[in-house]
Coordinates of C-alpha atoms and ligand atoms in Angstrom, one line a residue:
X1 CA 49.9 55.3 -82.4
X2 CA 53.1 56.1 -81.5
X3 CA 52.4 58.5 -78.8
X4 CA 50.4 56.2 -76.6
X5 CA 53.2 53.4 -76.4
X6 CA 55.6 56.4 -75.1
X7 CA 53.1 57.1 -72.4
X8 CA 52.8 53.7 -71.5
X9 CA 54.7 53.0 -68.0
X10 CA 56.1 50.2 -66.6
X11 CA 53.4 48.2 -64.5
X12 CA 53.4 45.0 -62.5
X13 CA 51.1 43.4 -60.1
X14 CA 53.0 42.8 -56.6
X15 CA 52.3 40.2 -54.1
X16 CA 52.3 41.4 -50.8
X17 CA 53.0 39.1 -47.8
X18 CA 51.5 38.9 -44.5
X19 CA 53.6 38.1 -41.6
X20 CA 52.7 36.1 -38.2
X21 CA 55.1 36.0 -35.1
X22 CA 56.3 32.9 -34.0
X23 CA 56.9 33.8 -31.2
X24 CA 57.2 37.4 -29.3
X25 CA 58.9 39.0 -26.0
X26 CA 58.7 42.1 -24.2
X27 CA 61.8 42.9 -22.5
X28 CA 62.3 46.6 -20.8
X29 CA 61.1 49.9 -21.7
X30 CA 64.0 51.3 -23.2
X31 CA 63.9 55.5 -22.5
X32 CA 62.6 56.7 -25.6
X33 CA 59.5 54.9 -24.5
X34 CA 60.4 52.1 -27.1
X35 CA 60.4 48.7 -25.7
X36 CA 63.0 46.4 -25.9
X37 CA 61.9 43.2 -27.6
X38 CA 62.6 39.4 -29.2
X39 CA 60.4 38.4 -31.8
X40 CA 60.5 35.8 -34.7
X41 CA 58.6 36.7 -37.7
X42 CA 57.7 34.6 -40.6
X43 CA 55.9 35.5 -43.8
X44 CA 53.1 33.4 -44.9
X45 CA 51.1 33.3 -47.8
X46 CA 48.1 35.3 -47.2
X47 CA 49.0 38.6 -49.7
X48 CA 47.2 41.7 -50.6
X49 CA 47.7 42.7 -54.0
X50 CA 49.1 45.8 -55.5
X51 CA 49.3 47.1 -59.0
X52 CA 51.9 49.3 -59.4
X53 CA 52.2 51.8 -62.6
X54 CA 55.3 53.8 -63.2
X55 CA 55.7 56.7 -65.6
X56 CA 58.8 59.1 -65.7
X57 CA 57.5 62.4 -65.3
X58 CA 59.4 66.0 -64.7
X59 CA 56.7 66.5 -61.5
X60 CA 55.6 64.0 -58.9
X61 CA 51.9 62.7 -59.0
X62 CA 50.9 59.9 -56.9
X63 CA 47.3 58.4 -56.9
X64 CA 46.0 54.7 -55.5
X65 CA 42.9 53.0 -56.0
X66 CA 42.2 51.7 -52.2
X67 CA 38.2 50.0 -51.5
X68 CA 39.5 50.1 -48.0
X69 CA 40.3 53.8 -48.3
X70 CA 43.3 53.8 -45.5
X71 CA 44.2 56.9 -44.2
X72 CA 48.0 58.1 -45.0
X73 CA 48.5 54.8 -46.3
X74 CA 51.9 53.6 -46.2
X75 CA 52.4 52.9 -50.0
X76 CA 52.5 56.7 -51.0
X77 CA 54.0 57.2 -47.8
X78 CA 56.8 54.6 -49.1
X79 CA 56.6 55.6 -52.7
X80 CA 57.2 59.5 -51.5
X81 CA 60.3 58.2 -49.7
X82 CA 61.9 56.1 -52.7
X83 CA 61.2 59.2 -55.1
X84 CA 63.0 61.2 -52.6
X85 CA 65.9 59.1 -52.4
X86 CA 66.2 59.0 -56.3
X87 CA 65.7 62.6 -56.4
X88 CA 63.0 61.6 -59.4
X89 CA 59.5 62.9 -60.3
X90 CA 57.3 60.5 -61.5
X91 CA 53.5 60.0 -62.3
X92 CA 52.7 56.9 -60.0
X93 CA 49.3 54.9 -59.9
X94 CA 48.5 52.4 -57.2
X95 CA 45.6 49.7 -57.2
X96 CA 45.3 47.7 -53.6
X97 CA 43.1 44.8 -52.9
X98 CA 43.0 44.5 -49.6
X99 CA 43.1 40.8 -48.2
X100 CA 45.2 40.8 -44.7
X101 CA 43.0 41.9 -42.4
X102 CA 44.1 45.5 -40.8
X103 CA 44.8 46.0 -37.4
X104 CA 45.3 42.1 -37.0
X105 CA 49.4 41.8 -35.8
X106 CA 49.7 40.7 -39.4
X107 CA 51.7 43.7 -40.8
X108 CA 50.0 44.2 -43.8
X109 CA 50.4 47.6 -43.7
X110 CA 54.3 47.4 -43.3
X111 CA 54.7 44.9 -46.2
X112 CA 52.8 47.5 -48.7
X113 CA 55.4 49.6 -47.8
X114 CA 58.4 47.2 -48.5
X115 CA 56.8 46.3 -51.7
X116 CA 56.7 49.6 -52.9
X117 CA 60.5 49.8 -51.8
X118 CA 61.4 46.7 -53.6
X119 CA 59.1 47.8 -56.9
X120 CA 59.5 51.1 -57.5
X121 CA 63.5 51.7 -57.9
X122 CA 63.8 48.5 -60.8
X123 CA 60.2 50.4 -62.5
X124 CA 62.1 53.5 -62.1
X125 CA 65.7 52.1 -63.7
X126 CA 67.4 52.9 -60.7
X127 CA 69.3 50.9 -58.0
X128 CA 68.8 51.8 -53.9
X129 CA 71.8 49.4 -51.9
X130 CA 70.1 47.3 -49.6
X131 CA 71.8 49.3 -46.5
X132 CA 69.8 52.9 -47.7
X133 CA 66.7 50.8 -48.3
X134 CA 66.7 49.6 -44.9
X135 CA 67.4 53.3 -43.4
X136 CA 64.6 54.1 -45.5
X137 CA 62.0 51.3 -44.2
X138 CA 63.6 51.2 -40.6
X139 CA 61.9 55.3 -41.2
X140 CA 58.4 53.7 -42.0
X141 CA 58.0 51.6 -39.8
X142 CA 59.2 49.0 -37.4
X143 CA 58.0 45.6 -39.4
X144 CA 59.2 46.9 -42.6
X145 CA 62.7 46.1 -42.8
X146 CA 62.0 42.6 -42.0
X147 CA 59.6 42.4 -45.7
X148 CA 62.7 43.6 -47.4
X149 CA 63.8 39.8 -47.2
X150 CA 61.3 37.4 -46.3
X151 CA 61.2 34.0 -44.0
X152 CA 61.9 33.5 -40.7
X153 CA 64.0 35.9 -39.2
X154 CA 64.8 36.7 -35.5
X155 CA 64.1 40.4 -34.5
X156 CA 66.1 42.0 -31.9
X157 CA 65.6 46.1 -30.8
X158 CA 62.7 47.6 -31.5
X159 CA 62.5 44.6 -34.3
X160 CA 65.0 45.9 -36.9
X161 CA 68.0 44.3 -36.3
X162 CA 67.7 40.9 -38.0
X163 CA 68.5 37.3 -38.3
X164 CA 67.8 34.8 -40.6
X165 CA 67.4 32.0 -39.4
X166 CA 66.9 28.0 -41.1
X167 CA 64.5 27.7 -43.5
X168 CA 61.5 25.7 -41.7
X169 CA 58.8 23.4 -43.6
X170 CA 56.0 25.0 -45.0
X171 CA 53.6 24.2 -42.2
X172 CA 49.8 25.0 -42.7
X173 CA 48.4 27.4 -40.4
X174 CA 45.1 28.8 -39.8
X175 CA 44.4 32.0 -38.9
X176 CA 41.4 33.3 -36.8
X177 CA 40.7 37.1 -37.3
X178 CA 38.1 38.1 -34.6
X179 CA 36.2 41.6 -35.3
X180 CA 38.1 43.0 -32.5
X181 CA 40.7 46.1 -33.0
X182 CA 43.7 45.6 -30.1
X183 CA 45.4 49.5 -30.3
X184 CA 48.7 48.9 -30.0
X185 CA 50.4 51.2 -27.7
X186 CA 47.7 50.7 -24.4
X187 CA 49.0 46.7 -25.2
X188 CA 52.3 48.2 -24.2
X189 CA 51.4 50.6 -21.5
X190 CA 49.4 47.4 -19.9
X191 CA 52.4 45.4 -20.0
X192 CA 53.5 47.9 -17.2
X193 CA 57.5 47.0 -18.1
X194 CA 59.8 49.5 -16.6
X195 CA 63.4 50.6 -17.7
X196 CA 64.6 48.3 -15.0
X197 CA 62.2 45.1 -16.1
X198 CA 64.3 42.0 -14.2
X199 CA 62.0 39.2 -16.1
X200 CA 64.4 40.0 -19.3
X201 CA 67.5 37.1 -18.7
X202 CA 64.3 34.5 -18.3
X203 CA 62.6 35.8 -21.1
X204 CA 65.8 36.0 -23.2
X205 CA 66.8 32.3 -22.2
X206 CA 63.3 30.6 -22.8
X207 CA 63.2 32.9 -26.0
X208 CA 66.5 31.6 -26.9
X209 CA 65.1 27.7 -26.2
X210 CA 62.6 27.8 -28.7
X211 CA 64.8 29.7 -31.6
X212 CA 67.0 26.9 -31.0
X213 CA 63.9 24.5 -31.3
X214 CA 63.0 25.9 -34.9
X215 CA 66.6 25.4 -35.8
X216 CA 66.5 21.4 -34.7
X217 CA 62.9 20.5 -35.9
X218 CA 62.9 22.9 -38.5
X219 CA 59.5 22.9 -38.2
X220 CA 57.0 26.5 -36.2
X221 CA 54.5 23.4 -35.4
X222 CA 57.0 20.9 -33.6
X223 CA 58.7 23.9 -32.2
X224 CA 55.9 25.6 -30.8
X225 CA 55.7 24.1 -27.5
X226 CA 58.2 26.3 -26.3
X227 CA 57.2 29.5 -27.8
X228 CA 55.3 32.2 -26.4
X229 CA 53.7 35.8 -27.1
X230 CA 54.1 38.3 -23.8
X231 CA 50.9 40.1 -25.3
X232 CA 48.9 37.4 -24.6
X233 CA 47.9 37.7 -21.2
X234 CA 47.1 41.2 -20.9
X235 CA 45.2 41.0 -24.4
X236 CA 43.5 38.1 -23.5
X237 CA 42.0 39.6 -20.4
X238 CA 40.9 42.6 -21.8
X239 CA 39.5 41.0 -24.9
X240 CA 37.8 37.8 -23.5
X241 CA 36.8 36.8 -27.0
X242 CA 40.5 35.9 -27.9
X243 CA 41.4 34.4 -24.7
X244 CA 38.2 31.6 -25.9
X245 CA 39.2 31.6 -29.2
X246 CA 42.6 30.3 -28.4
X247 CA 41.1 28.0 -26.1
X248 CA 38.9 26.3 -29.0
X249 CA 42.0 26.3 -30.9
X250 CA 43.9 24.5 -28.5
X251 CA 40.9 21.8 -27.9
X252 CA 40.2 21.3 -31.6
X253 CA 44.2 20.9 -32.3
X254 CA 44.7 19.0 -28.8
X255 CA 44.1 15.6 -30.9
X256 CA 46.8 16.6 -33.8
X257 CA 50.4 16.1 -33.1
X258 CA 52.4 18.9 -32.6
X259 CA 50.1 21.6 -33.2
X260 CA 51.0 25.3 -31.4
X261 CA 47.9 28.2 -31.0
X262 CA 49.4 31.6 -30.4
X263 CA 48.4 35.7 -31.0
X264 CA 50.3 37.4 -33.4
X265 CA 51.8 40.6 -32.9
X266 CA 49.3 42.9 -30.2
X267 CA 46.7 40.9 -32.0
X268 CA 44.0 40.4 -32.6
X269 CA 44.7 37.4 -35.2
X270 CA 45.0 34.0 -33.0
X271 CA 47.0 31.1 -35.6
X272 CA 47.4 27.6 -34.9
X273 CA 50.1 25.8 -36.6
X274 CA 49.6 22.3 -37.7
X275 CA 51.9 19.6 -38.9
X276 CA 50.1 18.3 -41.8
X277 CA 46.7 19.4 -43.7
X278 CA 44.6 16.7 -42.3
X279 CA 45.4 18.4 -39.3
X280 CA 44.5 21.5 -40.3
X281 CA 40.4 20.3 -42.0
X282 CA 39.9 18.4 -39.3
X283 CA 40.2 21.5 -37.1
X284 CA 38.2 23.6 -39.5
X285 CA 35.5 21.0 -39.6
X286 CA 35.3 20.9 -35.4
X287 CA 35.4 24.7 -35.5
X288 CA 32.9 26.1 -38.1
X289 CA 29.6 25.4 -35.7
X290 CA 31.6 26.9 -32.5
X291 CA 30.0 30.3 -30.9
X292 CA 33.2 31.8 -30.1
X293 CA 34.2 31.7 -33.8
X294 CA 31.4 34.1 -34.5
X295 CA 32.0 37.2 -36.6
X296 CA 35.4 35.8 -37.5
X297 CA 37.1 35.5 -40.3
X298 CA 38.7 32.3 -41.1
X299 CA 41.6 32.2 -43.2
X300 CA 44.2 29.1 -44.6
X301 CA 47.7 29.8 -45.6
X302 CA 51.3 28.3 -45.1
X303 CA 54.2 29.1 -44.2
X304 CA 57.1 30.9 -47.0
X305 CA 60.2 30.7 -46.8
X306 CA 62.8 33.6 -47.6
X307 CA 63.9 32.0 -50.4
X308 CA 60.3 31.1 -52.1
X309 CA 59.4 34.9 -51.0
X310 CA 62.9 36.1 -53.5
X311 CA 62.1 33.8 -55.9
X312 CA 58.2 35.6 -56.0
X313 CA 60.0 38.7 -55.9
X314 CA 61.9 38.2 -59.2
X315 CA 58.7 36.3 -61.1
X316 CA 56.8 39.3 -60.3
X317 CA 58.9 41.9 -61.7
X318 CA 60.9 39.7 -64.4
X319 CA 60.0 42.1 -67.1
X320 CA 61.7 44.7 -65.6
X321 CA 65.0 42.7 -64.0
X322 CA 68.3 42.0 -65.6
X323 CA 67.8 38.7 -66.1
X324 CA 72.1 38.2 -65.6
X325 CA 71.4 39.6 -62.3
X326 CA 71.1 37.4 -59.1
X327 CA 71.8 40.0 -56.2
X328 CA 69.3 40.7 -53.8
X329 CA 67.3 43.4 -53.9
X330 CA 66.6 42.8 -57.6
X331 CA 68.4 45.3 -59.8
X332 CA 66.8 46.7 -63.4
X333 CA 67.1 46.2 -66.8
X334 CA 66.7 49.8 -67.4
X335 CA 69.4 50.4 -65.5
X336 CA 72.2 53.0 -66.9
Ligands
C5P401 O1 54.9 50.4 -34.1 P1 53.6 51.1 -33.8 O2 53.6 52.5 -34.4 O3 52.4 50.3 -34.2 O4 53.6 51.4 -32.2 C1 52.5 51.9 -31.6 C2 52.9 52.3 -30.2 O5 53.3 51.1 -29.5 C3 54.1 53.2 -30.0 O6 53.7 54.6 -30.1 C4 54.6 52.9 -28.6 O7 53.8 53.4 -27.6 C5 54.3 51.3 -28.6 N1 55.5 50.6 -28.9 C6 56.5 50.3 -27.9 N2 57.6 49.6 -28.2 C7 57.8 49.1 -29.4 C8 56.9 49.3 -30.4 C9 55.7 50.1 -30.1 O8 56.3 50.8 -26.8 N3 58.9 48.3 -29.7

C-alpha cells in the first residue's frame, strides 16, 4: 500500500542520559538573582528512553505518551523551539519511559530537552550549527547545554559556559534516591550568599584543586577527596534523612579505597563513587538491611564519557545520519 509507506515518518528510540555533579560551588548572587557558580558535571549511564516519530506535515502537531504525565514537559517545550528555528511544521509523537528519578539533581528533565535538540533537526533533514543550538538550549534551561556534548565538563556562570575536561575511567557509582523533593530555589535562598559573597577566591581555589585532581588521577573516585557540594550543608540540615544517608555511605565505603559520597545538584540523590565493582556490591550488600535506606531507591550505573556519549548518539540515529559525516552535532542524510 503505497500510501501508508508515505505516511510513515522517521522514528528512532533515544537514550537519554542522566548527569551527576562531581563536584559543585556557590559563589555570589549575581544581580539578576542568578548565582554565580563552579560545577563539574558528568553523565552517567542511568537513561530514560524516548521514542521519537517525525512526520513532515504543512501544520504543527505535537503529542507524547508520558506514565509520569509531567507538566509542560521540556521535550515539546524543546521540540516547539527546534520547529521554530526551522520554521517547519511537523506532526511529532513522543513516547517517554521515565527512569531518572525527577526532582533528584540528576537533570533528567534537561537531557530530554537536549535529546530532542540533537534528534529532531537530522529526523527533520535539516542542520541547526552547534552555536544556535546552544542559544536555543541555554533558553531551556540551565543543564541543557552541557547534554549537547556529554562527559565531564567544567561549568562556569550560571553553568553554561563549558569545559571539557580529560576523559576519566568509567568508575561505578551508586546512587541513593531518597523520597524527598529538595525545591530548588529555597536551597539558594538558604545559602544566604550576597552580591558581595567574600568565600568565592577560597571556593574558586579548592574548586580549582580538585579539577586539577580529575585531570592527574583521571579518576571522580581517587579525585574525590577534594571535591565538595556547597548545597550540602544547608540540605542536609533541613532534610536529616540525607545528611544519614551520606553518613551510611561514607561508613559502608570507609573500608574501600578511594571511594567519595557526595549530593548531586540541590539534591536529593546522594552517589558514592567507587574504584572498582567489588567495591561497589560490597557496599550494596552492607546497605540493603540499613533503616536510613528506607523508601529509597537504589540505583547502579557508571560513569560515560563524552566520547562513548557521541558515539551513542550516532548508533542511535545511524539510519538517519550521513554516514560520510563525522562533525559533531550529527548532520542528516536527508539533508538538501
Ligand atoms: O534552574 P532552575 O529553574 O531549577 O532554578 C530554580 C531557582 O533556583 C531559580 O528561580 C533561582 O531562584 C535559583 N537559582 C539561582 N542561581 C542559579 C540557578 C538557580 O539562584 N544559578
Amino acid at each position: 500500500m503505497a500510501g501508508v509507506s508515505k505516511a510513515k515518518g522517521r522514528k528512532a528510540t533515544l537514550r537519554s542520559l542522566a548527569k551527576i555533579n562531581l563536584d559543585l560551588r556557590i559563589l555570589n548572587k549575581n544581580p539578576d538573582g542568578y548565582h554565580e557558580l563552579r560545577t563539574v558535571f558528568q553523565t552517567i549511564s542511568l537513561a530514560d528512553t524516548i521514542d521519537i516519530d517525525y512526520q513532515n506535515a504543512q501544520r504543527r502537531e505535537i503529542s507524547i505518551q508520558d506514565p509520569a504525565n509531567i507538566a509542560d514537559n521540556l521535550i515539546v517545550r524543546a521540540a516547539n523551539a527546534v520547529l521554530d528555528e526551522l520554521r517547519l511544521g511537523g506532526r511529532l509523537h513522543f513516547s517517554l519511559e521515565k527512569k531518572i528519578p525527577m526532582g533528584g539533581g540528576l537533570g533528567g528533565g534537561s537531557s530530554n530537552a537536549a535529546a530532542v535538540l540533537l534528534a529532531l533537526p537530522v529526523l527533520a533533514g535539516r542542520h541547526i550549527p552547534l552555536e544556535r543550538l546552544t542559544a536555543i538550549a541555554h533558553g531551556l534551561g540551565s543543564d541543557v547545554p552541557f547534554f549537547l556534548h556529554g562527559g565531564t565538563q567544567i561549568g562556569l556562570g550560571r553553568g553554561t559556559e563549558l569545559y571539557r575536561l580529560a576523559e576519566l575511567r568509567k568508575d561505578p557509582v551508586l546512587l541513593v534516591f531518597p523520597p524527598v523533593q529538595v525545591p530548588t530555589g529555597p536551597a539558594y535562598q538558604a545559602l544566604g550568599r550576597s552580591l558581595t559573597f567574600t568565600g568565592s577566591s577560597s571556593s574558586i581555589n579548592s574548586f580549582q584543586a580538585f579539577v586539577w585532581a580529575l585531570e592527574v588521577r583521571r579518576s571522580a573516585a581517587a579525585a574525590s577527596e577534594l571535591s565538595a557540594n556547597d548545597f550540602e550543608s544547608v540540605v542536609f540540615t533541613q532534610f536529616p534523612q540525607l545528611s544519614q544517608i551520606a553518613a551510611r555511605l561514607r561508613k559502608v565505603t570507609g573500608g574501600a579505597r578511594n571511594a567519595g559520597v557526595r549530593m548531586s545538584g540541590s539534591g536529593s540523590t546522594v552517589f558514592a563513587l567507587f574504584e572498582s565493582e567489588e567495591d561497589r556490591q560490597r557496599a550494596i550488600s552492607s546497605l540493603s538491611r540499613d533503616r536510613a535506606m528506607r523508601g529509597c531507591r537504589v540505583i547502579q550505573a557508571s560513569l560515560v564519557s563524552r566520547g562513548a556519549y557521541q558515539r551513542m548518539w550516532r548508533r542511535r540515529l545511524s539510519m538517519h545520519l550521513d554516514p560520510k559525516d563525522n562533525s559533531w552535532p550529527p548532520r542528516s542524510r536527508y539533508e538538501r
